[in-house]
Coordinates of C-alpha atoms and ligand atoms in Angstrom, one line a residue:
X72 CA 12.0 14.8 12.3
X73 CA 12.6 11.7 10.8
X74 CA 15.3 9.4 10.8
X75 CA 14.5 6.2 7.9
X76 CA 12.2 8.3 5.6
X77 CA 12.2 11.1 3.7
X78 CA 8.4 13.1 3.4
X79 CA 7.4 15.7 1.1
X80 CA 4.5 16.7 -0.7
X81 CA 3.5 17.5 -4.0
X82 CA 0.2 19.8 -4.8
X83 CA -2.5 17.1 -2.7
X84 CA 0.2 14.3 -2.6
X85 CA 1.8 13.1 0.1
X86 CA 5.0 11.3 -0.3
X87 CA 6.7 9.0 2.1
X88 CA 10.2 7.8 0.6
X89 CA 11.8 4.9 2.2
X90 CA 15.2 6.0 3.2
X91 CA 18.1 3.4 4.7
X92 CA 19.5 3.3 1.0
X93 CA 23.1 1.1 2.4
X94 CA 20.7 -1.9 4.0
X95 CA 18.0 -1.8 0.6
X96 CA 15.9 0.4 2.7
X97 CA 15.2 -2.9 5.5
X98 CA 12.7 -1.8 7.4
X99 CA 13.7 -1.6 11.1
X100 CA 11.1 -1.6 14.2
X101 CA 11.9 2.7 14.2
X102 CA 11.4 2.8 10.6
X103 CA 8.1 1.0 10.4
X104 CA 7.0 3.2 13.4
X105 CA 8.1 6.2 11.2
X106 CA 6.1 5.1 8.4
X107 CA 3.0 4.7 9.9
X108 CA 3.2 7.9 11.8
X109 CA 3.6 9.6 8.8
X110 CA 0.9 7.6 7.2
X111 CA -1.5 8.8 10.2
X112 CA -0.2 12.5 10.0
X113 CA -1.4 12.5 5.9
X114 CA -4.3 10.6 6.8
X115 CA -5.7 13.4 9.3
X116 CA -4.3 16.6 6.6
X117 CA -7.0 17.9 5.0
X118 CA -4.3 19.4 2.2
X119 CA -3.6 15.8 1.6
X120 CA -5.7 13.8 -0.9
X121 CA -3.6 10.6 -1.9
X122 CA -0.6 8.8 -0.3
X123 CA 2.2 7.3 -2.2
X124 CA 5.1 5.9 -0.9
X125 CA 8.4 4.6 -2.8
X126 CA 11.5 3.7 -2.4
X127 CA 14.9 3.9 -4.5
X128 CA 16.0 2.7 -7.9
X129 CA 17.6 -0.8 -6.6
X130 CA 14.7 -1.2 -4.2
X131 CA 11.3 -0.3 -3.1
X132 CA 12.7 -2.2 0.8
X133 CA 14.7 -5.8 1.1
X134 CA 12.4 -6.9 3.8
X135 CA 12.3 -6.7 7.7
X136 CA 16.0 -6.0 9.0
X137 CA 17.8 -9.2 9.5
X138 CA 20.1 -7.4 12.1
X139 CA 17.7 -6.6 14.1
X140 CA 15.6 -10.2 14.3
X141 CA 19.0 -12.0 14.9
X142 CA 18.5 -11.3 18.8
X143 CA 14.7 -12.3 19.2
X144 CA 13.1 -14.7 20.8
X145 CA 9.0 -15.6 20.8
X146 CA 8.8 -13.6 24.3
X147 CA 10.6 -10.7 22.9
X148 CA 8.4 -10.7 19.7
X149 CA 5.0 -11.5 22.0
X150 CA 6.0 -8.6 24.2
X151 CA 7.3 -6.1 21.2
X152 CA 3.8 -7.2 19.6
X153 CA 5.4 -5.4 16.3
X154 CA 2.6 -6.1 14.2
X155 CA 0.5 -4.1 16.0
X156 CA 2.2 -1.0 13.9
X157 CA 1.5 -2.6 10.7
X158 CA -2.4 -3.3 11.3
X159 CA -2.2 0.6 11.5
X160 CA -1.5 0.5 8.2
X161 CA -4.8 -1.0 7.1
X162 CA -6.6 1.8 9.1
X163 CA -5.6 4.1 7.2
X164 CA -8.3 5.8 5.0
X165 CA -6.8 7.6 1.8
X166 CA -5.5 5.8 -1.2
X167 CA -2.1 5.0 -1.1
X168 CA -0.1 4.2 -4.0
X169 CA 3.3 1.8 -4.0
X170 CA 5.5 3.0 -6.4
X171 CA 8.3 -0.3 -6.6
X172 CA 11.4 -0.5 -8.3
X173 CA 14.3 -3.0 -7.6
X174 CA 13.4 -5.5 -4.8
X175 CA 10.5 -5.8 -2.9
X176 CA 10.8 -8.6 -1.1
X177 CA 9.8 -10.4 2.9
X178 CA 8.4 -7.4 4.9
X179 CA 9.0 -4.8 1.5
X180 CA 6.7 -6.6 -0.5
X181 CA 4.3 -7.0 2.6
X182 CA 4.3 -3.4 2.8
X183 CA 3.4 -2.9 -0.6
X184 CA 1.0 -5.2 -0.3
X185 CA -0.1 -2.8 2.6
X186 CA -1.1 -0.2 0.1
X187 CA -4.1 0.3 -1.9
X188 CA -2.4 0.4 -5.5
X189 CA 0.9 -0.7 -6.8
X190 CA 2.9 0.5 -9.7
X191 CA 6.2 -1.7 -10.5
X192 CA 9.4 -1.3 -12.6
X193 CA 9.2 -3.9 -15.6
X194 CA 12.6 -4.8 -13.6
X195 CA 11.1 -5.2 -10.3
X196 CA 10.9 -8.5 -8.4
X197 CA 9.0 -9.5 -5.9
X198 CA 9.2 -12.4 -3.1
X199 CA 8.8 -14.1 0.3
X200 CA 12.4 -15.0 0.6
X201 CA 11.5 -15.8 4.5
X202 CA 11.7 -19.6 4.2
X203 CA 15.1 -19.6 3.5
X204 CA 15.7 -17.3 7.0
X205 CA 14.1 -20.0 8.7
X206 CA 11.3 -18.6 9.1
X207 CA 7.8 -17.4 7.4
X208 CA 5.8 -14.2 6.3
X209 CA 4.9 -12.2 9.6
X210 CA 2.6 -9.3 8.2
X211 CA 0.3 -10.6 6.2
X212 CA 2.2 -11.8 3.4
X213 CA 0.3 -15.3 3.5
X214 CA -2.8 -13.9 3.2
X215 CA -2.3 -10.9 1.0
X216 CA -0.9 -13.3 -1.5
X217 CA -3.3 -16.0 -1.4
X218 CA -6.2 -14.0 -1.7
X219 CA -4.8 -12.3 -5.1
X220 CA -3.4 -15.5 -6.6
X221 CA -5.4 -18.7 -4.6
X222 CA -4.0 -21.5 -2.3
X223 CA -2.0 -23.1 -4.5
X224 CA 0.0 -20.3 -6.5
X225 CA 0.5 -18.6 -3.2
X226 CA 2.0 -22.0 -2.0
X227 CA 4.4 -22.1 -4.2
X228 CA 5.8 -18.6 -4.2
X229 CA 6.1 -18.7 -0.4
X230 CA 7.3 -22.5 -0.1
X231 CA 9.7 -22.2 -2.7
X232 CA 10.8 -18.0 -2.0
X233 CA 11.7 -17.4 -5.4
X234 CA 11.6 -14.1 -7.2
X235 CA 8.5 -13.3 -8.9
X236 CA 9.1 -10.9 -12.2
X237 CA 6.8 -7.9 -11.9
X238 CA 5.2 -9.7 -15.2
X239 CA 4.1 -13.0 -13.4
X240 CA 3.2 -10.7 -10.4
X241 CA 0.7 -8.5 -12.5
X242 CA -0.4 -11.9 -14.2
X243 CA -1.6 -12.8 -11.0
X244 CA -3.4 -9.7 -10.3
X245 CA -0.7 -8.9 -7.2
X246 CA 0.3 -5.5 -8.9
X247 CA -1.5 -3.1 -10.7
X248 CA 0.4 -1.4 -13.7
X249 CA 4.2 -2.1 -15.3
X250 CA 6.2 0.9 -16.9
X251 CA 9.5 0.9 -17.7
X252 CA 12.2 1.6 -14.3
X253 CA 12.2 5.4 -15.0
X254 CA 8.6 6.0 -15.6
X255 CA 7.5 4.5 -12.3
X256 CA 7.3 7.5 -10.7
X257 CA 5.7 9.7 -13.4
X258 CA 3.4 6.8 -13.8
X259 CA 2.5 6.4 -9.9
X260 CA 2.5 10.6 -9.9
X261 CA -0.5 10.4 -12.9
X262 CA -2.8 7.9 -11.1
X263 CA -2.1 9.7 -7.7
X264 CA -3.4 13.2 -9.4
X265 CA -6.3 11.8 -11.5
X266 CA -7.3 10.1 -7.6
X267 CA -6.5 13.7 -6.4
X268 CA -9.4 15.3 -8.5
X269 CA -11.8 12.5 -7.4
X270 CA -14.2 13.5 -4.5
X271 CA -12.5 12.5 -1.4
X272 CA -15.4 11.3 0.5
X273 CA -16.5 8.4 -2.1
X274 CA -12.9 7.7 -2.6
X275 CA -12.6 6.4 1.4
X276 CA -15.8 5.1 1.6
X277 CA -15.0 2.6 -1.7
X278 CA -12.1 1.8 -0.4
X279 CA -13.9 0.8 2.8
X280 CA -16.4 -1.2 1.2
X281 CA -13.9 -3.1 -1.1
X282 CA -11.4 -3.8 1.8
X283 CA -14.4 -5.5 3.6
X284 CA -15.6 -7.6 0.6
X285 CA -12.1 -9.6 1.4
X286 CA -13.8 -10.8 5.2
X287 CA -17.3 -10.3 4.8
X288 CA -20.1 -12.5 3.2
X289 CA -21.4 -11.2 0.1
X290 CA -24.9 -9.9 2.1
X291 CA -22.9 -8.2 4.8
X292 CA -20.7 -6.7 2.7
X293 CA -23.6 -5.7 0.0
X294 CA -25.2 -3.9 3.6
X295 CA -22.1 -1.9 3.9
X296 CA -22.1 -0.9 0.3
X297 CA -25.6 0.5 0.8
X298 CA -24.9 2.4 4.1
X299 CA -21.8 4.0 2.3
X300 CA -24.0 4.7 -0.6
X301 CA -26.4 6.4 1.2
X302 CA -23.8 8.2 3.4
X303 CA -22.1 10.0 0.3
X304 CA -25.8 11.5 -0.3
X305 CA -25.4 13.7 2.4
X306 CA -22.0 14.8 1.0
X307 CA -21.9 18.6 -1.1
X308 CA -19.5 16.8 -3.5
X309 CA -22.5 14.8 -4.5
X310 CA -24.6 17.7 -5.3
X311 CA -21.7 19.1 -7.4
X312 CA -21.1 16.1 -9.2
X313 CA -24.6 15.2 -10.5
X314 CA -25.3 19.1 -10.8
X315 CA -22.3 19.7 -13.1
X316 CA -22.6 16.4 -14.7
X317 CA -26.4 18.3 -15.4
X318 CA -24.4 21.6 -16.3
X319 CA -21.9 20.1 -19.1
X320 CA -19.2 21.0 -16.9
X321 CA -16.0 19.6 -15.1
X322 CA -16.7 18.9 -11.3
X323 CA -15.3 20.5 -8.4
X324 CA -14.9 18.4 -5.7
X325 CA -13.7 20.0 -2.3
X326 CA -14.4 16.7 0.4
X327 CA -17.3 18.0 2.2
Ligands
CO8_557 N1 18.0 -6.8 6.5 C1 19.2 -6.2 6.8 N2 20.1 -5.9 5.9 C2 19.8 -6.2 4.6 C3 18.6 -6.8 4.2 C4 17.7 -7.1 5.2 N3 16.5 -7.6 4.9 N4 18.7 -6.9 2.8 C5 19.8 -6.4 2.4 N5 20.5 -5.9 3.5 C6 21.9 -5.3 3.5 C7 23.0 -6.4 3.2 O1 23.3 -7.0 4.4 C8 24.1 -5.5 2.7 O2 24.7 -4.8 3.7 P1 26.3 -4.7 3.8 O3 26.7 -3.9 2.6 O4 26.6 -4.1 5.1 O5 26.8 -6.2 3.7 C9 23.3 -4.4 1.9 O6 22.0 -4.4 2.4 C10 23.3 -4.7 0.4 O7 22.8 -6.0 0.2 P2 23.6 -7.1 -0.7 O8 25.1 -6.8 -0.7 O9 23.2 -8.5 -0.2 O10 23.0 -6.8 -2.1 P3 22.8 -7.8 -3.3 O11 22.4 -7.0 -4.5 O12 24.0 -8.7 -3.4 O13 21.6 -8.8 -2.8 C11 19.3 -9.2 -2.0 C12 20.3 -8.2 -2.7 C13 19.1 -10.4 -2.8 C14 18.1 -8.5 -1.7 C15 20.0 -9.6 -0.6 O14 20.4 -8.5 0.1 C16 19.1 -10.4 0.3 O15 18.9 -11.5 0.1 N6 18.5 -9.7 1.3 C17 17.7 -10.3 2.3 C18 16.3 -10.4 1.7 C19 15.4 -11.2 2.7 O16 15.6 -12.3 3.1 N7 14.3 -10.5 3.1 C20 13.3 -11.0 4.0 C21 13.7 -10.6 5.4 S1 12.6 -11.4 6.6 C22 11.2 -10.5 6.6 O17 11.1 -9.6 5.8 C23 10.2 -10.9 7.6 C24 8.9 -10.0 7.4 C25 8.1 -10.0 8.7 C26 7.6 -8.6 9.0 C27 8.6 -7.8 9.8 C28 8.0 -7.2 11.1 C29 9.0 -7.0 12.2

């Protein structure tokens, strides 16, 4: 049972929709903890082949919940350690997909961030509105942002907290596709399905190889490559994909 989301699947797609719709879907400490236990539960289903996770029309989530933070201290944070959930998030193997309309902003957009692909509402805005709290990014929005846009466009954003359009984000190569506000779903619900059909195996081991390119040197991460390469030779979904591809006929990939 779950109290913050809502989960359902559809065909090989597991959906995780963000669900404290009063507060814009803030992310409380139970609700992260939700998420990424759902996240984990997908991640080990075999039925499952792609994750996406959305929110509602006015917003994708507002951020960490202010209520909550009001009381902390360092020590309580240090002791909470609640980052420790969210680098779960990064250990998760199967593409997940952000599908974002309204706000995604502070800990939203961080979660976003979080996920392999995102998909925005032409509508959508996005934003580190931290700086005006007092305070800063906390998971990972410093360097999620600065490694899509550089140092100095990431500066600005963050320093200044302002709104960024789903345009300017996708200018900057922070978001993947715009549609219009009620196509964001049938749009995140294609590229899910397409990624559905894909063999499984060389779907996680890509996504393994291009997560590392962002902290490895080019050799190490040209090693990794290789070994994955080599891996998905001793996969039967590479047999049936060169063999068909010999055949003239459409693939069928099962994730073995
Ligand atoms: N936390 C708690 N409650 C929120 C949050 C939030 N982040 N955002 C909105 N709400 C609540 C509002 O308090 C309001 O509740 P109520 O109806 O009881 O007054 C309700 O949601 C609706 O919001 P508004 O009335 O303010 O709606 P508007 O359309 O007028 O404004 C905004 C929408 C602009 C999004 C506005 O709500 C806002 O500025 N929200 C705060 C955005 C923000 O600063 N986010 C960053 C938070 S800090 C953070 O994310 C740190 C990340 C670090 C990782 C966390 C790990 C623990």
């Amino acid at each position: 049972m779950t109290k913050h989301i809502h989960v359902y699947s559809v065909e090989e797609i597991g959906i995780i929709q963000l669900n404290r719709p009063a507060v814009l879907n803030a992310l409380s400490r139970e609700m992260v903890d939700e998420i990424v236990a759902q996240l984990a539960s997908f991640d080990s289903d075999d039925r499952v082949r792609v994750i996406v996770m959305k929110g509602n029309e006015r917003a994708f989530a507002a951020g960490a919940d202010i209520e909550e933070m009001l009381e902390d201290t360092s020590l309580t944070l240090e002791m909470l350690n609640p980052f420790a959930a969210w680098d779960r998030i990064s250990l998760i193997k199967k593409p997940i997909i952000a599908a974002v309309n309204g706000m995604a902003l502070g800990g939203g957009f961080e979660l976003a961030l979080h996920c392999d692909l995102i998909v925005a509402a032409e509508d959508a805005k996005f934003g580190f509105p931290e700086v005006k709290l007092g305070v800063m990014p906390g998971a990972g929005g410093t360097q999620f942002l600065t490694r899509a846009m550089g140092r100095r466009k990431a500066l600005e954003w963050i320093w200044l907290g302002e709104m960024m359009t789903a345009k300017e984000a996708k200018k900057f190569g922070v978001i993947n596709r715009i549609v219009a506000p009620e196509l964001v779903e049938e749009e995140t619900m294609l590229i899910a399905k397409q990624l559905a059909k894909l063999p499984p195996v060389s779907l996680r081991l890509i996504k393994e190889a291009v997560h590392a390119a962002e902290d490895l040197s080019m050799q190490e991460g040209k090693q990794l490559e290789r070994k994955n390469f080599y891996l998905l030779f001793s996969t039967e979904d590479q047999t049936e994909g060169m063999q068909a591809f010999k055949e003239k006929r459409p693939p069928n990939f099962k994730g073995k």
